[in-house]
Amino acid sequence: MSAAPSPLVSLLIGRQQFHELSLRARVVLSHLPLCVSVALTALLAAVFFSELLSNPHFIAGLAGVGVLLILSAVVPWDRLPYPSYWVIPLLDFVAIGFLRQGGGSELSGISLLAVFPVFWMAWSEIAPAAARLISFVAPLLIIWIPVFTGPEPVTAEALVGPALVPIVTLTVSVTASVFALSSTAQQLTLARKDRELRALLEESKVHVRRLDTVLNAVAVGVLVTDANGRDILSNVQQQRDRSVAMPQGIENPDEADLLVFEADRKTPFALEDRPIRRAVRGETFSDVLVWIGAGENQRAMLCTARPMQDDTGRFDGTVMAFSDVTDLVNALTVKEEFVSSVTHELRTPLTSIMGYLDLALEDADQLPEHVIHSLTIAMRNSERLLQLVEDLLFTAAGTLSIEPRSTALAEIVAGSVASALPRAEHAGVELVIDAAEPVVADVDPTRIGQVLDNLLSNAIKYSPGGGRVTVRALESDGAAVLEVSDTGMGMSEADQAEVFTKFFRTSSVRQAAIPGLGLGLAISKSIAEAHGGTLTFSSVLGSGTTFRVAIPLRDEKGGRPKTASLSQLPA
């Protein structure tokens, strides 16, 4: 094991700054320049002025500098009061004075050695005023003592002549002090910035730890890539999901090798259409369903991506989230299978009921009129119940067809209101018809009647305390319009966002135990859109709701509205 380098070596090779050394090392290094200069002076004296080596004052000065070097190295200055090391530069002036006294006229410039202790005291920044006073007085004494103790008479010329030396040392002291203050200020600034950087680094480490904890705590896979598609961050869940999609026999698969399938769980996803490829291109999307893996380990994932931007607004990467919805998809599949099974079972008794009603109506001429009226309403409601069963089947299958023909909306309104009137009277709800304007549109009367029946049924059910339901048929902005307004309970903003979701029922409806499946509005919206129209609404909680069906009267070429089939009910 190599020995640690000396303080001088550490300073020279840049391993440590001067202020980072121990106080003892700083004292030795501060005294060392004077020692080197005195050693060179002794060498010159030995070569050119050998008689000086026998001068007791000169020898005393040399010995004093050497002794002070030893004291600098052996005294534990860091254990003494901080300014105590000033004794070394103060005694340096004494040693220089002896050297000046012994050097005589041969080495008169030796008094300039006072620059070293002057510089040291000024650079230490201890008692700046005292340091400047000493830097002038001590060199002045060094050059004046020989004048007063010499054999020559003391004259003004002898005193003033060498006075340049203390002036120079005073200037050096002031200059060194200024530089020392500047250096100290820089050191303090650097130290402050270093503390700030360390604090920021520690804070960033804390943020990273918190981010890792949060990302690994959520049951959602998170992946962050840079602008070039390289992964820069992912959580544990994402790594698990990726392992499910990895094929066997390939250690480091790329995106093209991963097992990613479309919604049918069999068709491989085209490489360029895969969510990760789309996200790396900077696309924004939500809830893209893919299946990953194979066999029993196959999982359904909903993928969402949001691009990131740098300060200039350019694409700087993307953040993706992968949610495992396997259980939800399987539950929806089971639910649809259940709905399909139940509706198949309901169709048989309904068909039988309608058959017997039809037989009874064949003998209508032998029955009282009120019985005929009741049987007619029962037949119509049975037909609508059968239609609802078929809608449940369509919901499970995801298809719905319409057969449009020219129809007067007033007829549809009259039929729906007649069917709803008994329920309205029982609930204490007043039905008002506003269909004086003759409006004829190309619609499927059965399907539009189904929509109006749903809207009227909801309006009556959701007005439990009585009230008024108004049905309007009108023409507006090139469209045939049906409106159903009620003065019932209305809906909150949160419920309005889910109103067309299949099987959704508001919390207030569930609390009031109002019956229903939550399919009517979803099917009604699908029927309206299949006609090329829209179903919209406005609602205020506690003040009622208005639903508006708008069907275009003609397309851009003046023909019938574009009505064909509905490929899929809204989710």
XYZ file of C-alpha atoms in Angstrom:
571
model
C 0.000 0.000 0.000
C 1.599 3.291 -1.150
C 2.235 6.095 1.324
C 0.090 9.217 1.195
C 1.719 12.116 -0.717
C 3.128 15.046 1.231
C 1.137 18.283 1.499
C 3.430 19.963 -1.044
C 3.038 17.110 -3.515
C -0.755 17.072 -3.002
C -0.827 20.795 -3.676
C 1.385 20.569 -6.767
C -0.515 17.691 -8.374
C -3.846 19.382 -7.701
C -5.192 16.695 -5.422
C -5.932 19.271 -2.698
C -6.499 23.009 -2.568
C -4.344 25.080 -0.196
C -7.278 25.866 2.101
C -8.091 22.143 2.321
C -4.681 21.309 3.904
C -4.158 21.046 7.661
C -3.113 24.185 9.528
C 0.344 22.732 10.250
C 0.871 21.997 6.543
C -0.234 25.500 5.598
C 2.199 27.041 8.114
C 5.110 24.975 6.761
C 4.270 25.800 3.144
C 3.882 29.502 3.963
C 7.316 29.561 5.646
C 9.030 27.448 2.990
C 9.569 30.167 0.319
C 11.602 32.242 2.784
C 13.642 29.180 3.740
C 14.441 28.434 0.082
C 15.413 32.059 -0.559
C 17.660 32.126 2.550
C 19.305 28.839 1.496
C 20.098 30.310 -1.931
C 21.422 33.454 -0.228
C 23.705 31.316 1.984
C 24.945 29.499 -1.117
C 25.783 32.789 -2.827
C 27.552 33.986 0.320
C 29.616 30.807 0.500
C 30.703 31.184 -3.115
C 31.299 34.916 -3.388
C 31.419 36.294 0.158
C 32.834 33.486 2.277
C 33.764 35.872 5.049
C 30.019 36.311 5.786
C 29.835 32.733 7.004
C 31.979 33.732 9.954
C 29.787 36.713 10.822
C 27.803 35.880 13.977
C 24.783 37.998 12.939
C 24.601 36.259 9.547
C 24.951 32.828 11.148
C 22.285 33.744 13.717
C 19.905 34.754 10.920
C 20.482 31.480 9.061
C 19.978 29.483 12.234
C 16.853 31.440 13.119
C 15.217 30.661 9.759
C 16.075 26.972 10.156
C 14.742 26.801 13.699
C 11.516 28.493 12.619
C 11.093 25.906 9.842
C 11.402 23.141 12.455
C 8.910 24.875 14.732
C 6.473 25.259 11.824
C 6.582 21.529 11.268
C 6.471 20.215 14.833
C 4.155 22.621 16.697
C 0.491 21.415 16.688
C -0.922 24.740 15.540
C -4.458 23.426 15.198
C -4.529 22.836 18.981
C -3.417 26.383 19.792
C -5.446 29.581 19.470
C -5.919 30.230 15.775
C -3.712 33.382 15.315
C -0.840 31.851 17.293
C 1.035 30.813 14.138
C 1.675 34.503 13.463
C 4.687 34.127 15.751
C 6.515 32.513 12.819
C 6.305 35.466 10.353
C 6.984 37.921 13.212
C 10.178 36.030 14.148
C 11.020 35.858 10.427
C 11.450 39.638 10.521
C 13.936 39.175 13.379
C 15.894 36.526 11.472
C 15.926 38.730 8.350
C 17.146 41.593 10.518
C 20.133 39.484 11.671
C 20.844 38.488 8.070
C 20.686 42.139 7.011
C 22.977 43.144 9.886
C 25.479 40.408 9.054
C 25.285 40.844 5.294
C 26.416 44.433 5.423
C 27.026 46.246 2.179
C 27.798 43.007 0.313
C 24.181 41.753 0.564
C 22.272 44.972 1.159
C 19.318 43.649 -0.885
C 18.734 40.939 1.645
C 16.181 43.193 3.321
C 13.812 42.385 0.428
C 13.347 38.968 2.005
C 10.841 40.744 4.276
C 8.379 40.464 1.387
C 7.746 36.805 2.312
C 6.449 37.269 5.879
C 4.649 40.434 4.741
C 2.836 38.493 2.037
C 2.080 35.665 4.470
C 0.531 37.961 7.083
C -1.476 39.886 4.507
C -2.764 36.685 2.848
C -3.892 35.241 6.199
C -6.545 38.014 6.521
C -6.017 38.175 10.299
C -5.994 41.766 11.661
C -5.542 43.473 8.240
C -4.726 46.871 9.788
C -2.070 45.383 12.099
C -0.621 43.366 9.199
C -0.214 46.505 7.103
C 1.373 48.403 9.996
C 3.819 45.557 10.646
C 4.539 45.258 6.902
C 5.828 48.827 6.968
C 7.409 49.084 10.413
C 9.258 45.736 10.499
C 11.104 46.225 7.165
C 11.828 49.827 8.188
C 13.459 48.590 11.407
C 15.426 45.988 9.444
C 17.059 48.690 7.313
C 17.358 51.378 10.011
C 18.908 49.294 12.817
C 22.198 48.874 10.919
C 22.188 52.630 10.291
C 21.805 53.435 13.957
C 24.255 50.729 15.131
C 26.876 51.293 12.453
C 30.065 53.326 12.752
C 28.838 56.012 10.349
C 26.932 59.031 11.644
C 23.135 58.951 11.226
C 22.082 61.316 8.447
C 18.809 62.033 6.706
C 20.200 60.578 3.491
C 21.111 57.335 5.307
C 17.574 57.054 6.698
C 15.644 58.069 3.591
C 17.749 56.216 1.029
C 16.625 52.651 1.792
C 13.060 53.708 2.719
C 11.831 52.328 -0.597
C 11.911 48.828 0.879
C 9.154 49.377 3.522
C 7.104 51.262 0.955
C 7.357 48.274 -1.370
C 6.472 45.822 1.404
C 3.477 47.966 2.410
C 2.315 47.934 -1.208
C 2.774 44.176 -1.340
C 0.753 43.834 1.882
C -2.141 45.897 0.550
C -2.111 44.080 -2.787
C -1.957 40.654 -1.159
C -4.772 41.614 1.202
C -6.973 42.648 -1.716
C -6.228 39.430 -3.557
C -6.829 37.447 -0.383
C -10.236 39.055 0.089
C -11.098 38.326 -3.532
C -9.885 34.755 -3.198
C -11.832 34.280 0.020
C -14.961 35.669 -1.592
C -14.491 33.275 -4.487
C -13.930 30.393 -2.114
C -17.041 31.310 -0.156
C -19.023 31.570 -3.387
C -17.694 28.236 -4.590
C -18.373 26.683 -1.201
C -21.932 28.033 -1.238
C -22.506 26.769 -4.771
C -21.001 23.443 -3.782
C -23.430 23.202 -0.868
C -26.306 24.149 -3.149
C -25.259 21.553 -5.717
C -24.939 18.917 -3.030
C -28.361 19.868 -1.687
C -29.850 19.707 -5.193
C -28.147 16.375 -5.802
C -29.510 14.987 -2.556
C -32.951 16.378 -3.360
C -32.818 14.801 -6.821
C -31.859 11.487 -5.230
C -34.865 11.788 -2.909
C -37.121 12.559 -5.887
C -35.728 9.578 -7.783
C -36.343 7.294 -4.807
C -39.877 8.626 -4.423
C -40.534 8.265 -8.145
C -39.273 4.689 -8.119
C -41.435 3.929 -5.090
C -44.547 5.440 -6.691
C -43.983 3.750 -10.056
C -43.401 0.383 -8.456
C -46.402 0.785 -6.135
C -48.998 1.134 -8.916
C -50.390 -1.900 -10.698
C -49.918 -0.220 -14.074
C -46.941 -0.710 -16.346
C -45.146 2.568 -17.077
C -42.587 3.042 -19.855
C -40.727 6.250 -20.753
C -38.676 6.507 -23.953
C -36.553 9.247 -25.469
C -37.107 10.822 -28.884
C -35.208 7.957 -30.550
C -37.338 5.264 -28.934
C -34.753 4.122 -26.397
C -36.147 3.058 -23.016
C -35.060 5.448 -20.253
C -37.461 4.468 -17.462
C -39.762 1.587 -16.666
C -41.291 0.183 -13.515
C -41.414 -3.369 -12.228
C -44.933 -3.982 -13.559
C -43.888 -3.020 -17.079
C -40.938 -5.390 -16.903
C -43.282 -8.192 -15.820
C -45.691 -7.421 -18.668
C -42.837 -7.442 -21.167
C -41.707 -10.842 -19.903
C -45.212 -12.190 -20.676
C -44.930 -10.952 -24.268
C -41.436 -12.419 -24.798
C -41.327 -15.495 -27.034
C -39.516 -18.589 -25.893
C -36.028 -19.226 -27.211
C -35.081 -15.568 -27.776
C -32.989 -13.980 -25.031
C -33.062 -10.338 -26.152
C -36.092 -9.908 -28.417
C -36.838 -6.592 -30.074
C -40.303 -5.132 -30.618
C -40.927 -7.177 -33.766
C -40.385 -10.433 -31.859
C -42.824 -9.731 -29.009
C -46.127 -11.623 -28.955
C -48.722 -8.870 -29.462
C -52.166 -9.694 -30.868
C -55.320 -7.843 -31.845
C -58.646 -8.049 -30.003
C -59.406 -11.527 -31.402
C -56.338 -12.799 -29.473
C -55.031 -14.563 -32.613
C -54.152 -11.993 -35.298
C -50.624 -10.604 -34.763
C -50.517 -6.825 -34.503
C -48.847 -5.195 -37.510
C -45.446 -3.893 -36.392
C -46.056 -0.282 -37.409
C -49.498 -0.266 -35.765
C -48.291 -1.521 -32.402
C -48.839 0.947 -29.556
C -45.135 1.375 -28.776
C -44.298 2.163 -32.415
C -47.159 4.653 -32.586
C -46.047 6.284 -29.336
C -42.448 6.639 -30.560
C -43.814 8.419 -33.639
C -45.300 11.012 -31.278
C -48.939 9.898 -31.463
C -51.408 10.444 -28.656
C -53.922 7.713 -27.952
C -55.906 6.160 -25.104
C -57.223 2.698 -24.221
C -55.915 0.730 -27.207
C -56.664 -2.935 -26.473
C -53.994 -5.534 -27.274
C -53.369 -9.097 -26.141
C -49.850 -10.150 -25.186
C -48.358 -13.564 -24.664
C -49.733 -16.926 -25.703
C -51.743 -19.766 -24.256
C -53.023 -19.609 -20.684
C -50.653 -16.750 -19.846
C -52.172 -14.419 -22.446
C -53.116 -11.042 -20.974
C -55.310 -8.168 -22.192
C -53.667 -4.729 -21.981
C -55.082 -1.228 -22.436
C -52.347 1.045 -23.811
C -52.239 4.829 -23.415
C -49.518 7.188 -24.686
C -48.731 10.871 -24.221
C -45.781 12.591 -25.976
C -43.277 14.808 -24.157
C -41.872 18.080 -25.520
C -38.679 19.980 -24.851
C -38.429 23.729 -24.213
C -38.677 24.449 -27.958
C -41.829 22.371 -28.377
C -40.120 19.533 -30.252
C -40.906 15.868 -29.594
C -38.700 14.670 -26.745
C -39.980 11.193 -26.024
C -43.148 9.564 -24.820
C -44.785 8.168 -21.684
C -46.840 5.007 -21.969
C -49.128 3.272 -19.490
C -50.188 -0.373 -19.763
C -53.195 -1.505 -17.714
C -53.939 -5.204 -17.300
C -57.677 -5.581 -18.000
C -57.746 -9.343 -18.524
C -60.203 -9.926 -15.682
C -62.460 -7.107 -16.885
C -62.492 -8.364 -20.484
C -63.241 -11.893 -19.312
C -66.035 -10.580 -17.061
C -67.559 -8.634 -19.972
C -67.398 -11.745 -22.112
C -69.180 -13.760 -19.418
C -71.770 -11.007 -19.035
C -72.473 -10.895 -22.768
C -72.770 -14.670 -22.853
C -75.193 -14.472 -19.926
C -77.278 -11.764 -21.635
C -77.371 -13.795 -24.828
C -78.427 -16.947 -22.975
C -81.151 -15.204 -20.950
C -82.618 -13.393 -23.935
C -82.780 -16.634 -25.886
C -84.730 -18.156 -23.007
C -87.084 -15.150 -22.845
C -87.914 -15.182 -26.521
C -89.770 -18.508 -26.386
C -92.435 -17.586 -23.750
C -92.858 -14.137 -25.302
C -93.548 -15.663 -28.695
C -96.124 -17.924 -27.094
C -97.834 -15.006 -25.312
C -97.993 -13.021 -28.527
C -99.437 -16.039 -30.356
C -102.285 -16.388 -27.884
C -102.976 -12.645 -27.942
C -103.103 -12.772 -31.716
C -105.611 -15.651 -31.530
C -107.739 -13.682 -29.096
C -107.731 -10.610 -31.366
C -108.912 -12.723 -34.335
C -112.250 -12.963 -32.538
C -112.343 -9.222 -31.773
C -115.890 -8.906 -33.151
C -117.122 -11.155 -30.315
C -115.350 -9.231 -27.524
C -116.286 -6.020 -25.688
C -114.466 -2.946 -26.912
C -112.589 -2.327 -23.649
C -111.255 -5.892 -23.766
C -110.136 -5.395 -27.365
C -108.420 -2.173 -26.336
C -106.618 -3.928 -23.474
C -105.587 -6.859 -25.675
C -104.281 -4.432 -28.312
C -102.147 -2.614 -25.765
C -100.934 -5.961 -24.374
C -100.008 -7.088 -27.893
C -98.142 -3.855 -28.597
C -96.245 -4.035 -25.318
C -95.439 -7.689 -25.946
C -94.045 -6.729 -29.337
C -91.923 -4.045 -27.686
C -90.770 -6.466 -25.014
C -89.766 -8.884 -27.761
C -87.972 -6.007 -29.453
C -86.112 -5.319 -26.201
C -85.102 -8.977 -25.996
C -83.825 -8.780 -29.551
C -81.930 -5.611 -28.638
C -80.233 -7.491 -25.846
C -79.232 -10.095 -28.396
C -78.008 -7.359 -30.709
C -76.069 -5.861 -27.824
C -74.311 -9.139 -27.232
C -73.719 -9.625 -30.975
C -72.782 -5.976 -31.599
C -75.066 -5.440 -34.663
C -78.276 -3.530 -35.264
C -80.130 -2.876 -38.562
C -82.808 -0.401 -39.633
C -85.329 -0.238 -42.511
C -86.167 3.428 -43.186
C -89.318 4.585 -44.995
C -91.267 7.822 -45.241
C -93.062 8.236 -41.924
C -95.034 10.998 -40.202
C -93.492 11.731 -36.811
C -96.909 12.605 -35.381
C -97.992 8.984 -35.822
C -94.966 7.725 -33.913
C -95.595 10.263 -31.146
C -99.266 9.295 -30.871
C -98.484 5.597 -30.616
C -95.777 6.028 -27.987
C -97.841 8.405 -25.878
C -100.867 6.050 -25.992
C -98.660 3.224 -24.768
C -97.106 5.341 -22.022
C -100.340 6.972 -20.835
C -101.314 4.272 -18.284
C -97.861 4.445 -16.636
C -98.008 8.237 -16.613
C -101.439 8.290 -14.964
C -100.310 5.784 -12.359
C -97.229 7.930 -11.579
C -99.240 11.169 -11.515
C -97.311 12.571 -14.493
C -99.020 14.810 -17.039
C -98.235 13.985 -20.689
C -98.296 16.934 -23.094
C -98.023 16.520 -26.899
C -96.703 19.343 -29.088
C -96.746 17.870 -32.598
C -98.998 20.205 -34.531
C -96.351 20.755 -37.221
C -96.549 17.988 -39.879
C -93.092 16.476 -40.161
C -92.337 13.557 -42.479
C -88.940 11.856 -42.455
C -87.276 8.767 -43.864
C -86.942 6.680 -40.702
C -87.568 3.202 -39.435
C -90.852 3.798 -37.563
C -90.388 0.778 -35.319
C -86.893 1.808 -34.295
C -87.720 5.497 -33.820
C -90.816 4.416 -31.885
C -88.509 2.333 -29.734
C -86.345 5.417 -29.099
C -89.368 7.520 -28.176
C -90.702 4.742 -25.942
C -87.359 4.620 -24.103
C -87.257 8.379 -23.642
C -90.865 8.547 -22.438
C -90.341 5.611 -20.096
C -87.277 7.286 -18.571
C -89.020 10.654 -18.279
C -91.937 9.075 -16.388
C -89.740 6.849 -14.184
C -87.410 9.718 -13.264
C -90.322 11.979 -12.222
C -91.298 9.990 -9.117
C -93.076 12.909 -7.472
C -95.285 13.658 -10.453
C -94.744 16.504 -12.854
C -95.010 17.119 -16.579
C -93.515 15.359 -19.606
C -93.693 17.202 -22.914
C -93.209 15.483 -26.299
C -92.427 17.660 -29.326
C -92.106 16.852 -33.024
C -90.737 19.616 -35.231
C -88.449 20.469 -38.104
C -85.268 22.427 -37.300
C -82.158 23.213 -39.379
C -82.965 20.595 -42.031
C -83.613 17.843 -39.513
C -86.650 16.092 -38.096
C -86.551 16.580 -34.349
C -88.185 14.693 -31.485
C -87.873 16.177 -28.014
C -88.883 14.707 -24.660
C -88.669 17.088 -21.687
C -89.493 16.291 -18.082
C -89.505 18.181 -14.805
C -88.054 15.276 -12.838
C -84.901 14.678 -10.789
C -82.316 15.535 -13.458
C -78.699 14.341 -13.441
C -75.412 15.461 -11.919
C -72.420 16.314 -14.117
C -70.705 13.048 -13.165
C -73.779 11.018 -14.172
C -74.130 12.939 -17.437
C -70.671 11.779 -18.513
C -71.824 8.110 -18.311
C -75.406 8.458 -19.466
C -74.911 6.551 -22.767
C -72.824 3.752 -21.242
C -74.406 0.318 -21.418
C -75.882 -0.936 -18.111
C -75.141 2.404 -16.416
C -77.675 3.692 -13.896
C -77.256 6.816 -11.795
C -76.725 6.573 -8.052
C -79.955 8.491 -7.348
C -81.913 6.044 -9.513
C -80.417 3.061 -7.690
C -81.169 4.629 -4.310
C -84.765 5.270 -5.388
C -85.059 1.593 -6.483
C -86.323 2.626 -9.943
C -86.324 -0.494 -12.158
C -84.356 -0.718 -15.412
C -81.382 -2.325 -17.147
C -79.486 0.777 -18.195
C -79.651 -0.193 -21.889
C -82.361 2.111 -23.224
C -80.284 5.235 -23.817
C -77.325 3.318 -25.262
C -79.613 1.567 -27.764
C -81.506 4.787 -28.516
C -78.271 6.611 -29.298
C -77.206 3.783 -31.587
C -80.542 3.882 -33.435
C -80.304 7.658 -33.907
C -76.749 7.381 -35.234
C -77.759 4.527 -37.536
C -80.211 7.002 -39.108
C -77.342 9.455 -39.571
C -78.655 11.579 -36.720
C -77.826 12.397 -33.140
C -79.218 11.962 -29.645
C -78.272 14.783 -27.291
C -79.517 15.995 -23.931
C -79.346 18.742 -21.359
C -80.016 18.230 -17.677
C -79.957 20.135 -14.404
C -79.900 18.195 -11.168
C -83.270 18.608 -9.451
C -84.828 20.527 -12.376
C -85.385 17.966 -15.115
C -83.928 16.686 -18.382
C -84.509 17.218 -22.094
C -83.507 14.633 -24.722
C -83.386 15.641 -28.396
C -83.348 13.255 -31.372
C -82.363 14.943 -34.661
C -82.614 12.972 -37.952
C -81.456 14.672 -41.197
C -84.328 15.079 -43.632
C -82.173 14.768 -46.758
C -78.507 14.255 -47.567
C -76.317 16.702 -49.535
C -77.601 15.403 -52.908
C -81.234 15.783 -52.000
C -81.903 12.065 -51.563
C -82.825 9.998 -48.561
C -80.733 10.151 -45.428
C -77.856 7.719 -45.303
C -79.258 4.851 -43.200
C -77.947 1.329 -43.358
C -76.709 -0.605 -40.343
C -74.979 -0.103 -37.056
C -71.790 -2.119 -36.704
C -71.315 -1.748 -32.961
C -73.207 -0.366 -29.997
C -71.408 2.254 -27.873
C -69.341 0.814 -25.009
